[in-house]
CSV table of C-alpha atoms in Angstrom, one decimal:
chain,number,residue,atom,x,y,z
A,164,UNK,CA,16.6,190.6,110.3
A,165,UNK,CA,17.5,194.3,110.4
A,166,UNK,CA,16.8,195.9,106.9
A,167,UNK,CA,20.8,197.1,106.3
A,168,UNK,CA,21.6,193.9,107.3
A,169,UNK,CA,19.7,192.1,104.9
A,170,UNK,CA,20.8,195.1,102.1
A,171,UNK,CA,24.5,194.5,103.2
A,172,UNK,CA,24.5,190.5,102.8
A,173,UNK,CA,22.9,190.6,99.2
A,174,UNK,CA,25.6,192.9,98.1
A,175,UNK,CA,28.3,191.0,99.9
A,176,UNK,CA,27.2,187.6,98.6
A,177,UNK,CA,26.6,189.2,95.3
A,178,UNK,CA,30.1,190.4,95.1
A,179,UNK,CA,31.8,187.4,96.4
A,180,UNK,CA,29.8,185.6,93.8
A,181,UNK,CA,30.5,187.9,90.7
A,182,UNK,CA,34.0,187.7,91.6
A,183,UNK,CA,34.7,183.7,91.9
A,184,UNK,CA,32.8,181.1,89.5
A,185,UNK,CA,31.2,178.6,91.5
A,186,UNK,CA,28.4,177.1,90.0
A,187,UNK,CA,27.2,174.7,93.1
A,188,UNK,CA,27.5,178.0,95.3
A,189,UNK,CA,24.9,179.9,93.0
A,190,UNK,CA,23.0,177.1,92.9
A,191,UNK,CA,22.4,176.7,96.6
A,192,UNK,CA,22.0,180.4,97.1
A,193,UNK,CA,19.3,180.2,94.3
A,194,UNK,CA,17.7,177.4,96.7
A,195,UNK,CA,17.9,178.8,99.6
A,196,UNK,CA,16.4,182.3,98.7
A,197,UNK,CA,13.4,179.9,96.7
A,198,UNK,CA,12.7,178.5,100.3
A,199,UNK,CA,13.3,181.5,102.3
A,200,UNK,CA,10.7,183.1,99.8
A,201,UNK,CA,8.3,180.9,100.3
A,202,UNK,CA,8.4,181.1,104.6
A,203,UNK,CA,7.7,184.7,103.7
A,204,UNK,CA,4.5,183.3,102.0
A,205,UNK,CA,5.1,185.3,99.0
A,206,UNK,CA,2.7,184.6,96.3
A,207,UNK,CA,2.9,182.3,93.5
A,208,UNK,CA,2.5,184.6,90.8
A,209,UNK,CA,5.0,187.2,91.9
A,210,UNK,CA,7.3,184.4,92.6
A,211,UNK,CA,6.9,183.2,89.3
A,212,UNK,CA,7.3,186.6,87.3
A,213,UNK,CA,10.7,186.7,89.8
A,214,UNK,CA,11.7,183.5,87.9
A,215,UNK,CA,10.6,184.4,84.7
A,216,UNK,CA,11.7,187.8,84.4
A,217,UNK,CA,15.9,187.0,84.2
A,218,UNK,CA,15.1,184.2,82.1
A,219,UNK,CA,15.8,185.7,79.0
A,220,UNK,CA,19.0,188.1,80.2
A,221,UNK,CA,20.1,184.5,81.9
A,222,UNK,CA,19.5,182.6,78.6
A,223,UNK,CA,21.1,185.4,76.2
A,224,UNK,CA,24.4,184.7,78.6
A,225,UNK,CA,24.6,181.0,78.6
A,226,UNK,CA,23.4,181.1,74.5
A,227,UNK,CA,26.4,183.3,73.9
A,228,UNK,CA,29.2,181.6,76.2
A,229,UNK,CA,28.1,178.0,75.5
A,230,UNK,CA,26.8,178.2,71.8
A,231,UNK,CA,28.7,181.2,70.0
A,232,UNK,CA,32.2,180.7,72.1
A,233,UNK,CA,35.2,179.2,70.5
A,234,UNK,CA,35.8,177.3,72.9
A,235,UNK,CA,32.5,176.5,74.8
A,236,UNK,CA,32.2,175.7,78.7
A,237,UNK,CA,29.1,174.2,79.6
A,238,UNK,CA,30.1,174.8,83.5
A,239,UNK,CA,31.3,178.2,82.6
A,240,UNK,CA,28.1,179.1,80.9
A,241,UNK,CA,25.8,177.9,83.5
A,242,UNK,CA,28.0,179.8,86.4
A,243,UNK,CA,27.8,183.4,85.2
A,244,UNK,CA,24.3,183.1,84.0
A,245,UNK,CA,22.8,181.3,87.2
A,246,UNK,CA,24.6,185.1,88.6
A,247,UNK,CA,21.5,186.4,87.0
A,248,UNK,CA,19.4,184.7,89.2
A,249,UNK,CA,21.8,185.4,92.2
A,250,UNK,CA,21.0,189.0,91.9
A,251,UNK,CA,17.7,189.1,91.5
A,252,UNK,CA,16.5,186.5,93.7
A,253,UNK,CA,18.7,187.7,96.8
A,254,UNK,CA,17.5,191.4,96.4
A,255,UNK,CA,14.1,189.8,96.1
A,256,UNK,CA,14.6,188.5,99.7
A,257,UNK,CA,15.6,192.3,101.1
A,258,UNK,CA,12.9,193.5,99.9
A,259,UNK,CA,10.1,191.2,100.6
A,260,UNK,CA,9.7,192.3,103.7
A,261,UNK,CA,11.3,195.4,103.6
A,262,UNK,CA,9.8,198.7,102.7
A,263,UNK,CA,11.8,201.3,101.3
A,264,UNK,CA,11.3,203.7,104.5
A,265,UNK,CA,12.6,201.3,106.7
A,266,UNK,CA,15.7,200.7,105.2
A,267,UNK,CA,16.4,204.2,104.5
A,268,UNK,CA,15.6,204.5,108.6
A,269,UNK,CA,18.1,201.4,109.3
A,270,UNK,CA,20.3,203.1,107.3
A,271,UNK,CA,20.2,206.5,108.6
A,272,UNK,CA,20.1,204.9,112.3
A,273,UNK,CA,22.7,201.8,111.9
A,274,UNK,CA,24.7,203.0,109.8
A,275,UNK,CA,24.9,206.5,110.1
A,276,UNK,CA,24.0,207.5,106.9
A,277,UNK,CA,23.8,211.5,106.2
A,278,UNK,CA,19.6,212.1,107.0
A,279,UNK,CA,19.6,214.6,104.0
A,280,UNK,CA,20.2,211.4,102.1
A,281,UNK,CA,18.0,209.1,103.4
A,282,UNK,CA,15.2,211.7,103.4
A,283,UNK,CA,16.3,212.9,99.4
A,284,UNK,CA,15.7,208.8,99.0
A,285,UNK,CA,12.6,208.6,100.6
A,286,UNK,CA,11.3,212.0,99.3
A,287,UNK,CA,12.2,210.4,95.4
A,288,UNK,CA,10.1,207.4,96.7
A,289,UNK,CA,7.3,209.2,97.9
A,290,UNK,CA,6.9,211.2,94.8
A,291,UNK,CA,6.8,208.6,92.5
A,292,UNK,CA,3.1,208.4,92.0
A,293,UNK,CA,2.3,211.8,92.2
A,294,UNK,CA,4.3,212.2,89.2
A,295,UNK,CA,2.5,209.4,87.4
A,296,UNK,CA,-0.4,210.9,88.1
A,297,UNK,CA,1.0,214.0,87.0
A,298,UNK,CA,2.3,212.4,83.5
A,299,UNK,CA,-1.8,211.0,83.1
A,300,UNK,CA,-3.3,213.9,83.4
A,301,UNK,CA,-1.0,216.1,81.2
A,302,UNK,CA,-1.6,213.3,78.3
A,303,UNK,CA,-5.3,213.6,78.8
A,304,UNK,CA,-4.8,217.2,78.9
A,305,UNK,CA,-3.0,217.2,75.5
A,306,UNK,CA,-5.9,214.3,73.9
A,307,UNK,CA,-8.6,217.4,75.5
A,308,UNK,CA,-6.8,219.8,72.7
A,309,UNK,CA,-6.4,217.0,69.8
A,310,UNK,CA,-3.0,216.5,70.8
A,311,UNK,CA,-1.5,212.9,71.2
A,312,UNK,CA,1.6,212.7,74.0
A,313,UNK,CA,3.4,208.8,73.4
A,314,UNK,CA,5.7,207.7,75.6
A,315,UNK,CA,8.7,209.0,73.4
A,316,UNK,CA,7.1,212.7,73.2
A,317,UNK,CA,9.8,215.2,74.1
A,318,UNK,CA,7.0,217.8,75.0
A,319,UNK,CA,5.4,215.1,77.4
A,320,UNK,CA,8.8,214.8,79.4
A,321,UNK,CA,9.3,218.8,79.5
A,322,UNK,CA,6.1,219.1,81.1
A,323,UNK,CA,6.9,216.5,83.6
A,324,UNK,CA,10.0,217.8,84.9
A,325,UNK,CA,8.6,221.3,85.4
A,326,UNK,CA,5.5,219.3,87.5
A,327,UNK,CA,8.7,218.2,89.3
A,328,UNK,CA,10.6,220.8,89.7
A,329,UNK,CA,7.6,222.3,91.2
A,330,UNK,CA,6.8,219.6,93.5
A,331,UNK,CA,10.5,219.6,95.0
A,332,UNK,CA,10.0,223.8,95.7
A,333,UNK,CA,7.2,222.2,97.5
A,334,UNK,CA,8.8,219.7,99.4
A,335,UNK,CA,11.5,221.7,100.5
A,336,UNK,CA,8.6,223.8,101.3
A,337,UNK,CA,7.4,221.6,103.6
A,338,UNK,CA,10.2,220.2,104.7
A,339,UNK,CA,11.8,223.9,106.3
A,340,UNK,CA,8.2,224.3,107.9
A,341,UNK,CA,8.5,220.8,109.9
A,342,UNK,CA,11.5,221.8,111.3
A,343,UNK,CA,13.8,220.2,109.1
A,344,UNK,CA,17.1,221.7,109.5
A,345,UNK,CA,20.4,220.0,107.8
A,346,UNK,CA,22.9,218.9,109.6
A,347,UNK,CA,20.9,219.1,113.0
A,348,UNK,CA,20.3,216.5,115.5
A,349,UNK,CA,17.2,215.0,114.9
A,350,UNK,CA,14.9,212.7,117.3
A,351,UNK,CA,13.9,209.3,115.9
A,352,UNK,CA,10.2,208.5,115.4
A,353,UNK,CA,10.5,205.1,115.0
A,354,UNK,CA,13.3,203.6,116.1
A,355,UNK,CA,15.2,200.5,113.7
A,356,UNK,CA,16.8,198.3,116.7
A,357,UNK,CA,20.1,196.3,115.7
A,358,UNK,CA,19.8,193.2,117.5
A,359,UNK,CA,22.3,190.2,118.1
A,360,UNK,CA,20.5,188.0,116.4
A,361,UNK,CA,21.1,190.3,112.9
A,362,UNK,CA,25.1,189.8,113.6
A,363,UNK,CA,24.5,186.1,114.1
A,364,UNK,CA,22.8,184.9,111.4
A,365,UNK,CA,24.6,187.7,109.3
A,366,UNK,CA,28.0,185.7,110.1
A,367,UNK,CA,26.4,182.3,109.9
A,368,UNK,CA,25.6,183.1,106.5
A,369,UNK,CA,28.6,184.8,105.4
A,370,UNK,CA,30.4,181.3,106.8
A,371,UNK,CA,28.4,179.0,104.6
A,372,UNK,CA,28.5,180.7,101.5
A,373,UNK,CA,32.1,181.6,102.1
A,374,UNK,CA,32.8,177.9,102.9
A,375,UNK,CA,30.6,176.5,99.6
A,376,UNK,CA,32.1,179.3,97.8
A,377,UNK,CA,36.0,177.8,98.5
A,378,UNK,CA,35.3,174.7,98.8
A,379,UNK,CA,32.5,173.3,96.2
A,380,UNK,CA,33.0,174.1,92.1
């Protein structure tokens, strides 16, 4: 499926599901992003720490609404906590197969989003491990001189953001010298087709969740 498809249904059927409590409808859509998971042949381990991790944001919920409410709701509880899972298992589905480049080219292509944007996105990506790289070698740096940076260390974060600041003079650097021009047509190197199929299945889904949603407590 095209990647803003994919993006646009888990927000949609996130949305529709924060907004009306249905517990049998989160509990299907738990289901059905378990399977569709596991036809992407993800592994078992990073579909296990998927499980795992909302567990205790999930649990804290349903402790809170079921055990410390006045009046406790057993269905109630369980609805808004299985959300948890909602989110985090339907985004785990967009992004399986998805890379961050290609949905900021789907987006850029399909739906016309601004390319400063979707190159500022993929420019944040990119720089992501050069600046945890950067952040290593400035704490060995400091350990060189008898100086410990934690993780808290104001000094260690100063000296991060001026390695950043840096890096984006750089890329805009680079950027200027490639031709990049804002606001300018641009040619697409690798084109993100929209196919028929994405509105179909898009619409069969939105039907079924929309029907178990209105129909099914």
């Amino acid at each position: 499926m095209n990647p803003s498809f994919k993006f646009l249904l888990a927000l949609i059927i996130s949305i529709e599901l924060s907004l009306k409590t249905s517990l049998t409808t989160n509990l299907l859509v738990i289901v059905f992003a378990v399977v569709y998971l596991l036809t992407q042949k993800i592994k078992f381990k990073s579909l296990l720490f998927t499980l795992l991790t909302p567990l205790i944001a999930a649990f804290t919920i349903f402790a809170t609404l079921y055990w410390f409410a006045p009046q406790p709701n057993l269905e109630n509880a369980l609805s808004l906590s299985s959300r948890i899972y909602v989110y985090t298992l339907t985004i785990c589905c967009v992004s399986i197969k998805t890379t961050a480049e290609e949905l900021a080219r789907s987006l850029e292509q399909n739906f016309h989003l601004p390319s400063m944007f979707a190159y500022g996105v993929l420019a944040a990506l990119n720089i992501i491990p050069q600046m945890k790289r950067a952040v290593k070698q400035i704490r060995i740096a400091g350990m060189m001189r008898g100086v410990y940076l934690s993780f808290w260390s104001p000094v260690l974060y100063f000296k991060a953001i001026l390695v950043a600041l840096n890096s984006a003079e750089n890329l805009a650097q680079g950027m200027e010298s490639h031709g990049y021009v804002e606001g300018a047509k641009r040619s697409v190197i690798v084109a993100v087709p929209l196919k028929a199929s994405d509105w179909l299945w898009s619409g069969v889904i939105l039907i079924l969740v929309n029907l178990a949603l209105f129909t099914l407590k």
